[in-house]
Amino acid sequence: MTFGEQPAYLRVAGDLRKKIVDGSLPPHTRLPSQARIREEYGVSDTVALEARKVLMAEGLVEGRSGSGTYVRERPVPRQVARSGFRPAGGATPFRQEQADAAVRGTWESRSEQAEAGAALAERLAIHPGDRVMRTKYLFRQAGEPMMLSTSWEPLAVTGRTPVMLPEEGPLGGMGVVERMRAIDVIVDNVTEEVGARPGLAEELHLLGGVPGHVVLVVQRTYYASGRPVETADVVIPADRYRVAYHLPVK
């Protein structure tokens, strides 16, 4: 194979992808069978099968038990707006993760104490084995699952205070900045790193995705005078949402 020449299965997948994108194969249409692909493109069964696998891995088609492979509905991506850590009027957990004031949503959560592993300890500048409060969130917009978040707070900061449980007490359901301020911890900086990876099975189950779908992961950390006081992994379905940053100029 010369430089730049594609393997046969990628050429076949590319042509089928083009037909899906331009509407020649609209949503809910059955993908040509393996035998038809073989005949139409003059390729082997192996090449036809691999081409179908590529389209399935890309989330363009889905298999239906006993029926065949069909073109998936392609959602129009919506924005997840992010704008730092000081939204006007305070922040609920949903508003903390979706800063667009026009968007309304709900959340479910569960908190439990845990021990910090090595990677988490490094993010929070604590020792491995130190106790943290781990809170898992599922966020919904108009009833549709849109985002997951797992946050960790060092109990050395919040332990035995009214804000130890993020969703309980006098400030339950408020954002990190407001809760920390209540115990005289002033958040003055936040960092976010955005990456992408295949979604884990349990993540895709909660978000309504299928195996192979890619998710965006926002790794966020709040700081008070240089000390990390909360860190979180925010998981967003990449096929349905785009992360948009709106940052003030100082």
PDB file of C-alpha atoms in Angstrom:
ATOM      1  CA  MET A   1       0.000   0.000   0.000  1.00  0.00           C
ATOM      2  CA  THR A   2       1.439   3.375  -0.992  1.00  0.00           C
ATOM      3  CA  PHE A   3       1.492   6.396   1.298  1.00  0.00           C
ATOM      4  CA  GLY A   4      -1.962   7.976   1.563  1.00  0.00           C
ATOM      5  CA  GLU A   5      -3.802   4.982   0.108  1.00  0.00           C
ATOM      6  CA  GLN A   6      -6.685   3.818   2.287  1.00  0.00           C
ATOM      7  CA  PRO A   7      -7.437   0.197   3.100  1.00  0.00           C
ATOM      8  CA  ALA A   8     -10.454  -1.122   1.218  1.00  0.00           C
ATOM      9  CA  TYR A   9     -12.690  -1.269   4.315  1.00  0.00           C
ATOM     10  CA  LEU A  10     -12.066   2.435   5.027  1.00  0.00           C
ATOM     11  CA  ARG A  11     -12.913   3.375   1.428  1.00  0.00           C
ATOM     12  CA  VAL A  12     -16.184   1.459   1.682  1.00  0.00           C
ATOM     13  CA  ALA A  13     -16.960   2.950   5.094  1.00  0.00           C
ATOM     14  CA  GLY A  14     -16.149   6.411   3.742  1.00  0.00           C
ATOM     15  CA  ASP A  15     -18.590   6.065   0.856  1.00  0.00           C
ATOM     16  CA  LEU A  16     -21.350   4.770   3.122  1.00  0.00           C
ATOM     17  CA  ARG A  17     -20.621   7.566   5.611  1.00  0.00           C
ATOM     18  CA  LYS A  18     -20.999  10.128   2.820  1.00  0.00           C
ATOM     19  CA  LYS A  19     -24.396   8.678   1.897  1.00  0.00           C
ATOM     20  CA  ILE A  20     -25.495   8.892   5.543  1.00  0.00           C
ATOM     21  CA  VAL A  21     -24.313  12.496   5.921  1.00  0.00           C
ATOM     22  CA  ASP A  22     -25.850  13.740   2.639  1.00  0.00           C
ATOM     23  CA  GLY A  23     -29.153  12.000   3.317  1.00  0.00           C
ATOM     24  CA  SER A  24     -28.955   9.305   0.649  1.00  0.00           C
ATOM     25  CA  LEU A  25     -29.246   6.878   3.564  1.00  0.00           C
ATOM     26  CA  PRO A  26     -31.597   8.762   5.924  1.00  0.00           C
ATOM     27  CA  PRO A  27     -32.144   7.929   9.595  1.00  0.00           C
ATOM     28  CA  HIS A  28     -33.899   4.615  10.316  1.00  0.00           C
ATOM     29  CA  THR A  29     -32.954   3.274   6.862  1.00  0.00           C
ATOM     30  CA  ARG A  30     -31.545  -0.230   6.885  1.00  0.00           C
ATOM     31  CA  LEU A  31     -27.874  -0.308   5.970  1.00  0.00           C
ATOM     32  CA  PRO A  32     -27.087  -2.430   2.895  1.00  0.00           C
ATOM     33  CA  SER A  33     -26.482  -6.023   3.894  1.00  0.00           C
ATOM     34  CA  GLN A  34     -23.011  -7.494   4.009  1.00  0.00           C
ATOM     35  CA  ALA A  35     -23.735  -9.428   0.822  1.00  0.00           C
ATOM     36  CA  ARG A  36     -24.922  -6.294  -0.980  1.00  0.00           C
ATOM     37  CA  ILE A  37     -21.880  -4.305   0.134  1.00  0.00           C
ATOM     38  CA  ARG A  38     -19.683  -7.125  -1.124  1.00  0.00           C
ATOM     39  CA  GLU A  39     -21.371  -7.111  -4.516  1.00  0.00           C
ATOM     40  CA  GLU A  40     -21.696  -3.324  -4.927  1.00  0.00           C
ATOM     41  CA  TYR A  41     -18.101  -2.522  -4.014  1.00  0.00           C
ATOM     42  CA  GLY A  42     -16.460  -5.694  -5.254  1.00  0.00           C
ATOM     43  CA  VAL A  43     -14.889  -6.526  -1.905  1.00  0.00           C
ATOM     44  CA  SER A  44     -14.629  -9.592   0.306  1.00  0.00           C
ATOM     45  CA  ASP A  45     -16.962 -10.483   3.170  1.00  0.00           C
ATOM     46  CA  THR A  46     -14.214  -9.497   5.586  1.00  0.00           C
ATOM     47  CA  VAL A  47     -13.894  -6.007   4.085  1.00  0.00           C
ATOM     48  CA  ALA A  48     -17.690  -5.539   4.092  1.00  0.00           C
ATOM     49  CA  LEU A  49     -17.894  -6.603   7.728  1.00  0.00           C
ATOM     50  CA  GLU A  50     -15.047  -4.302   8.790  1.00  0.00           C
ATOM     51  CA  ALA A  51     -16.658  -1.338   6.981  1.00  0.00           C
ATOM     52  CA  ARG A  52     -19.899  -1.912   8.901  1.00  0.00           C
ATOM     53  CA  LYS A  53     -17.943  -2.128  12.145  1.00  0.00           C
ATOM     54  CA  VAL A  54     -16.345   1.265  11.430  1.00  0.00           C
ATOM     55  CA  LEU A  55     -19.735   2.927  10.980  1.00  0.00           C
ATOM     56  CA  MET A  56     -21.030   1.295  14.149  1.00  0.00           C
ATOM     57  CA  ALA A  57     -17.987   2.428  16.148  1.00  0.00           C
ATOM     58  CA  GLU A  58     -18.553   5.972  14.870  1.00  0.00           C
ATOM     59  CA  GLY A  59     -22.134   5.868  16.136  1.00  0.00           C
ATOM     60  CA  LEU A  60     -23.617   6.353  12.670  1.00  0.00           C
ATOM     61  CA  VAL A  61     -25.481   3.031  12.634  1.00  0.00           C
ATOM     62  CA  GLU A  62     -26.881   0.684  15.229  1.00  0.00           C
ATOM     63  CA  GLY A  63     -27.722  -2.998  15.251  1.00  0.00           C
ATOM     64  CA  ARG A  64     -31.252  -4.116  16.031  1.00  0.00           C
ATOM     65  CA  SER A  65     -31.588  -7.671  17.278  1.00  0.00           C
ATOM     66  CA  GLY A  66     -32.998  -9.977  14.629  1.00  0.00           C
ATOM     67  CA  SER A  67     -33.601  -7.094  12.217  1.00  0.00           C
ATOM     68  CA  GLY A  68     -30.300  -5.770  10.887  1.00  0.00           C
ATOM     69  CA  THR A  69     -28.236  -2.581  11.016  1.00  0.00           C
ATOM     70  CA  TYR A  70     -29.915   0.807  10.692  1.00  0.00           C
ATOM     71  CA  VAL A  71     -28.824   4.421  10.277  1.00  0.00           C
ATOM     72  CA  ARG A  72     -29.102   6.260  13.579  1.00  0.00           C
ATOM     73  CA  GLU A  73     -30.876   9.557  14.090  1.00  0.00           C
ATOM     74  CA  ARG A  74     -28.194  12.241  14.219  1.00  0.00           C
ATOM     75  CA  PRO A  75     -28.944  14.704  17.049  1.00  0.00           C
ATOM     76  CA  VAL A  76     -28.285  18.406  16.570  1.00  0.00           C
ATOM     77  CA  PRO A  77     -25.591  19.251  19.155  1.00  0.00           C
ATOM     78  CA  ARG A  78     -26.603  21.672  21.892  1.00  0.00           C
ATOM     79  CA  GLN A  79     -24.333  23.823  23.998  1.00  0.00           C
ATOM     80  CA  VAL A  80     -23.123  23.265  27.512  1.00  0.00           C
ATOM     81  CA  ALA A  81     -22.073  26.776  28.507  1.00  0.00           C
ATOM     82  CA  ARG A  82     -19.271  27.280  30.996  1.00  0.00           C
ATOM     83  CA  SER A  83     -18.212  30.655  32.340  1.00  0.00           C
ATOM     84  CA  GLY A  84     -16.039  30.348  35.415  1.00  0.00           C
ATOM     85  CA  PHE A  85     -17.063  30.175  39.060  1.00  0.00           C
ATOM     86  CA  ARG A  86     -19.013  33.370  39.823  1.00  0.00           C
ATOM     87  CA  PRO A  87     -22.420  33.244  38.138  1.00  0.00           C
ATOM     88  CA  ALA A  88     -24.701  36.111  39.107  1.00  0.00           C
ATOM     89  CA  GLY A  89     -26.880  35.342  42.099  1.00  0.00           C
ATOM     90  CA  GLY A  90     -25.093  32.206  43.226  1.00  0.00           C
ATOM     91  CA  ALA A  91     -25.154  28.753  41.714  1.00  0.00           C
ATOM     92  CA  THR A  92     -26.962  25.475  42.147  1.00  0.00           C
ATOM     93  CA  PRO A  93     -25.055  22.354  41.085  1.00  0.00           C
ATOM     94  CA  PHE A  94     -26.876  22.444  37.723  1.00  0.00           C
ATOM     95  CA  ARG A  95     -26.088  26.132  37.194  1.00  0.00           C
ATOM     96  CA  GLN A  96     -22.471  25.477  38.185  1.00  0.00           C
ATOM     97  CA  GLU A  97     -22.153  22.955  35.339  1.00  0.00           C
ATOM     98  CA  GLN A  98     -24.403  24.690  32.791  1.00  0.00           C
ATOM     99  CA  ALA A  99     -23.906  28.437  32.998  1.00  0.00           C
ATOM    100  CA  ASP A 100     -26.552  29.421  30.431  1.00  0.00           C
ATOM    101  CA  ALA A 101     -29.221  31.122  32.553  1.00  0.00           C
ATOM    102  CA  ALA A 102     -31.891  30.324  29.945  1.00  0.00           C
ATOM    103  CA  VAL A 103     -31.430  26.595  30.432  1.00  0.00           C
ATOM    104  CA  ARG A 104     -33.328  24.894  33.247  1.00  0.00           C
ATOM    105  CA  GLY A 105     -32.517  21.514  34.617  1.00  0.00           C
ATOM    106  CA  THR A 106     -32.683  19.107  37.519  1.00  0.00           C
ATOM    107  CA  TRP A 107     -30.214  16.797  39.167  1.00  0.00           C
ATOM    108  CA  GLU A 108     -29.969  13.659  41.261  1.00  0.00           C
ATOM    109  CA  SER A 109     -27.075  13.056  43.625  1.00  0.00           C
ATOM    110  CA  ARG A 110     -25.551  10.604  46.055  1.00  0.00           C
ATOM    111  CA  SER A 111     -22.744  11.378  48.528  1.00  0.00           C
ATOM    112  CA  GLU A 112     -20.477   8.991  50.409  1.00  0.00           C
ATOM    113  CA  GLN A 113     -17.128   9.063  52.145  1.00  0.00           C
ATOM    114  CA  ALA A 114     -14.182   7.426  50.386  1.00  0.00           C
ATOM    115  CA  GLU A 115     -10.408   7.171  50.497  1.00  0.00           C
ATOM    116  CA  ALA A 116      -8.375   9.111  47.976  1.00  0.00           C
ATOM    117  CA  GLY A 117      -6.359   7.048  45.521  1.00  0.00           C
ATOM    118  CA  ALA A 118      -2.986   8.230  44.253  1.00  0.00           C
ATOM    119  CA  ALA A 119      -4.331  10.134  41.210  1.00  0.00           C
ATOM    120  CA  LEU A 120      -7.086  11.858  43.183  1.00  0.00           C
ATOM    121  CA  ALA A 121      -4.690  12.682  46.027  1.00  0.00           C
ATOM    122  CA  GLU A 122      -2.416  14.442  43.538  1.00  0.00           C
ATOM    123  CA  ARG A 123      -5.317  16.503  42.185  1.00  0.00           C
ATOM    124  CA  LEU A 124      -6.367  17.570  45.682  1.00  0.00           C
ATOM    125  CA  ALA A 125      -2.809  17.947  47.077  1.00  0.00           C
ATOM    126  CA  ILE A 126      -3.551  15.467  49.882  1.00  0.00           C
ATOM    127  CA  HIS A 127      -2.101  12.090  50.841  1.00  0.00           C
ATOM    128  CA  PRO A 128      -3.296   8.792  49.342  1.00  0.00           C
ATOM    129  CA  GLY A 129      -5.753   7.254  51.771  1.00  0.00           C
ATOM    130  CA  ASP A 130      -6.981  10.621  53.093  1.00  0.00           C
ATOM    131  CA  ARG A 131     -10.751  10.786  53.442  1.00  0.00           C
ATOM    132  CA  VAL A 132     -12.854  12.661  50.894  1.00  0.00           C
ATOM    133  CA  MET A 133     -16.537  13.236  50.301  1.00  0.00           C
ATOM    134  CA  ARG A 134     -17.459  11.812  46.899  1.00  0.00           C
ATOM    135  CA  THR A 135     -20.685  13.017  45.310  1.00  0.00           C
ATOM    136  CA  LYS A 136     -22.078  11.615  42.072  1.00  0.00           C
ATOM    137  CA  TYR A 137     -24.560  13.664  40.040  1.00  0.00           C
ATOM    138  CA  LEU A 138     -26.848  12.940  37.115  1.00  0.00           C
ATOM    139  CA  PHE A 139     -28.070  16.144  35.446  1.00  0.00           C
ATOM    140  CA  ARG A 140     -31.173  16.326  33.251  1.00  0.00           C
ATOM    141  CA  GLN A 141     -32.442  18.966  30.851  1.00  0.00           C
ATOM    142  CA  ALA A 142     -36.154  18.773  29.979  1.00  0.00           C
ATOM    143  CA  GLY A 143     -36.070  15.301  31.519  1.00  0.00           C
ATOM    144  CA  GLU A 144     -33.266  14.061  29.238  1.00  0.00           C
ATOM    145  CA  PRO A 145     -29.980  12.912  30.829  1.00  0.00           C
ATOM    146  CA  MET A 146     -27.333  15.397  29.656  1.00  0.00           C
ATOM    147  CA  MET A 147     -24.355  15.222  31.979  1.00  0.00           C
ATOM    148  CA  LEU A 148     -22.688  13.258  34.773  1.00  0.00           C
ATOM    149  CA  SER A 149     -20.385  14.656  37.425  1.00  0.00           C
ATOM    150  CA  THR A 150     -18.353  13.063  40.185  1.00  0.00           C
ATOM    151  CA  SER A 151     -16.883  15.527  42.676  1.00  0.00           C
ATOM    152  CA  TRP A 152     -14.484  15.030  45.552  1.00  0.00           C
ATOM    153  CA  GLU A 153     -13.898  17.364  48.502  1.00  0.00           C
ATOM    154  CA  PRO A 154     -11.203  16.783  51.164  1.00  0.00           C
ATOM    155  CA  LEU A 155     -12.795  16.118  54.539  1.00  0.00           C
ATOM    156  CA  ALA A 156      -9.814  17.955  56.021  1.00  0.00           C
ATOM    157  CA  VAL A 157     -11.562  21.066  54.632  1.00  0.00           C
ATOM    158  CA  THR A 158     -15.265  20.316  55.008  1.00  0.00           C
ATOM    159  CA  GLY A 159     -15.382  17.545  57.635  1.00  0.00           C
ATOM    160  CA  ARG A 160     -17.519  18.290  60.698  1.00  0.00           C
ATOM    161  CA  THR A 161     -18.845  21.502  59.130  1.00  0.00           C
ATOM    162  CA  PRO A 162     -22.405  22.367  58.025  1.00  0.00           C
ATOM    163  CA  VAL A 163     -21.362  21.910  54.368  1.00  0.00           C
ATOM    164  CA  MET A 164     -19.764  18.464  54.674  1.00  0.00           C
ATOM    165  CA  LEU A 165     -22.625  16.945  52.645  1.00  0.00           C
ATOM    166  CA  PRO A 166     -23.034  19.018  49.447  1.00  0.00           C
ATOM    167  CA  GLU A 167     -26.768  18.329  49.122  1.00  0.00           C
ATOM    168  CA  GLU A 168     -27.789  18.601  52.765  1.00  0.00           C
ATOM    169  CA  GLY A 169     -27.731  21.247  55.496  1.00  0.00           C
ATOM    170  CA  PRO A 170     -28.389  25.004  55.284  1.00  0.00           C
ATOM    171  CA  LEU A 171     -26.543  25.365  51.961  1.00  0.00           C
ATOM    172  CA  GLY A 172     -27.488  22.011  50.473  1.00  0.00           C
ATOM    173  CA  GLY A 173     -27.850  22.244  46.719  1.00  0.00           C
ATOM    174  CA  MET A 174     -25.708  25.365  46.346  1.00  0.00           C
ATOM    175  CA  GLY A 175     -22.511  25.591  44.361  1.00  0.00           C
ATOM    176  CA  VAL A 176     -18.976  25.023  45.640  1.00  0.00           C
ATOM    177  CA  VAL A 177     -18.127  28.739  45.920  1.00  0.00           C
ATOM    178  CA  GLU A 178     -21.110  29.564  48.141  1.00  0.00           C
ATOM    179  CA  ARG A 179     -20.678  26.490  50.329  1.00  0.00           C
ATOM    180  CA  MET A 180     -16.973  27.087  50.882  1.00  0.00           C
ATOM    181  CA  ARG A 181     -17.556  30.763  51.668  1.00  0.00           C
ATOM    182  CA  ALA A 182     -19.895  29.693  54.482  1.00  0.00           C
ATOM    183  CA  ILE A 183     -16.926  28.050  56.258  1.00  0.00           C
ATOM    184  CA  ASP A 184     -14.585  30.983  55.516  1.00  0.00           C
ATOM    185  CA  VAL A 185     -12.862  29.250  52.588  1.00  0.00           C
ATOM    186  CA  ILE A 186     -12.713  31.771  49.746  1.00  0.00           C
ATOM    187  CA  VAL A 187     -12.517  30.203  46.288  1.00  0.00           C
ATOM    188  CA  ASP A 188     -10.422  32.471  44.075  1.00  0.00           C
ATOM    189  CA  ASN A 189      -9.507  30.316  41.090  1.00  0.00           C
ATOM    190  CA  VAL A 190     -10.817  27.434  38.992  1.00  0.00           C
ATOM    191  CA  THR A 191      -9.147  25.392  36.289  1.00  0.00           C
ATOM    192  CA  GLU A 192     -10.716  23.126  33.680  1.00  0.00           C
ATOM    193  CA  GLU A 193      -9.086  20.646  31.315  1.00  0.00           C
ATOM    194  CA  VAL A 194     -11.188  19.145  28.502  1.00  0.00           C
ATOM    195  CA  GLY A 195     -10.493  15.786  26.903  1.00  0.00           C
ATOM    196  CA  ALA A 196     -12.341  13.036  25.067  1.00  0.00           C
ATOM    197  CA  ARG A 197     -12.490   9.245  25.429  1.00  0.00           C
ATOM    198  CA  PRO A 198     -14.860   6.349  24.785  1.00  0.00           C
ATOM    199  CA  GLY A 199     -17.640   6.364  27.351  1.00  0.00           C
ATOM    200  CA  LEU A 200     -17.597   3.715  30.062  1.00  0.00           C
ATOM    201  CA  ALA A 201     -20.477   1.241  29.975  1.00  0.00           C
ATOM    202  CA  GLU A 202     -22.053   2.591  33.163  1.00  0.00           C
ATOM    203  CA  GLU A 203     -21.748   6.195  31.914  1.00  0.00           C
ATOM    204  CA  LEU A 204     -23.408   5.440  28.583  1.00  0.00           C
ATOM    205  CA  HIS A 205     -26.168   3.495  30.341  1.00  0.00           C
ATOM    206  CA  LEU A 206     -27.043   6.555  32.442  1.00  0.00           C
ATOM    207  CA  LEU A 207     -26.686   9.015  29.552  1.00  0.00           C
ATOM    208  CA  GLY A 208     -28.617   6.957  27.025  1.00  0.00           C
ATOM    209  CA  GLY A 209     -25.670   6.297  24.723  1.00  0.00           C
ATOM    210  CA  VAL A 210     -24.524   3.135  23.005  1.00  0.00           C
ATOM    211  CA  PRO A 211     -21.188   1.276  23.315  1.00  0.00           C
ATOM    212  CA  GLY A 212     -18.448   3.052  21.429  1.00  0.00           C
ATOM    213  CA  HIS A 213     -19.848   6.536  21.858  1.00  0.00           C
ATOM    214  CA  VAL A 214     -17.318   9.223  22.734  1.00  0.00           C
ATOM    215  CA  VAL A 215     -17.754  11.462  25.771  1.00  0.00           C
ATOM    216  CA  LEU A 216     -16.186  14.795  26.640  1.00  0.00           C
ATOM    217  CA  VAL A 217     -14.594  14.899  30.091  1.00  0.00           C
ATOM    218  CA  VAL A 218     -14.096  18.218  31.870  1.00  0.00           C
ATOM    219  CA  GLN A 219     -11.656  17.880  34.763  1.00  0.00           C
ATOM    220  CA  ARG A 220     -12.373  20.839  37.028  1.00  0.00           C
ATOM    221  CA  THR A 221     -10.642  21.952  40.223  1.00  0.00           C
ATOM    222  CA  TYR A 222     -11.547  24.825  42.559  1.00  0.00           C
ATOM    223  CA  TYR A 223      -8.775  26.528  44.546  1.00  0.00           C
ATOM    224  CA  ALA A 224      -8.654  28.755  47.621  1.00  0.00           C
ATOM    225  CA  SER A 225      -5.313  30.574  47.991  1.00  0.00           C
ATOM    226  CA  GLY A 226      -3.653  27.878  45.890  1.00  0.00           C
ATOM    227  CA  ARG A 227      -5.146  24.962  47.832  1.00  0.00           C
ATOM    228  CA  PRO A 228      -7.479  22.600  45.931  1.00  0.00           C
ATOM    229  CA  VAL A 229     -10.805  22.407  47.794  1.00  0.00           C
ATOM    230  CA  GLU A 230     -12.866  20.476  45.243  1.00  0.00           C
ATOM    231  CA  THR A 231     -12.184  18.556  42.062  1.00  0.00           C
ATOM    232  CA  ALA A 232     -14.640  16.920  39.688  1.00  0.00           C
ATOM    233  CA  ASP A 233     -14.943  14.958  36.463  1.00  0.00           C
ATOM    234  CA  VAL A 234     -17.851  16.180  34.326  1.00  0.00           C
ATOM    235  CA  VAL A 235     -18.888  13.726  31.592  1.00  0.00           C
ATOM    236  CA  ILE A 236     -20.880  14.973  28.566  1.00  0.00           C
ATOM    237  CA  PRO A 237     -22.074  12.989  25.501  1.00  0.00           C
ATOM    238  CA  ALA A 238     -19.992  14.298  22.586  1.00  0.00           C
ATOM    239  CA  ASP A 239     -22.628  13.505  19.942  1.00  0.00           C
ATOM    240  CA  ARG A 240     -25.304  15.622  21.646  1.00  0.00           C
ATOM    241  CA  TYR A 241     -23.442  18.518  23.221  1.00  0.00           C
ATOM    242  CA  ARG A 242     -20.619  20.978  22.623  1.00  0.00           C
ATOM    243  CA  VAL A 243     -18.760  22.700  25.448  1.00  0.00           C
ATOM    244  CA  ALA A 244     -18.786  26.486  24.975  1.00  0.00           C
ATOM    245  CA  TYR A 245     -16.667  28.749  27.180  1.00  0.00           C
ATOM    246  CA  HIS A 246     -17.667  32.343  27.933  1.00  0.00           C
ATOM    247  CA  LEU A 247     -14.821  33.872  29.926  1.00  0.00           C
ATOM    248  CA  PRO A 248     -14.692  37.470  31.191  1.00  0.00           C
ATOM    249  CA  VAL A 249     -11.823  39.684  30.071  1.00  0.00           C
ATOM    250  CA  LYS A 250     -10.130  41.408  33.001  1.00  0.00           C
TER     251      LYS A 250
END
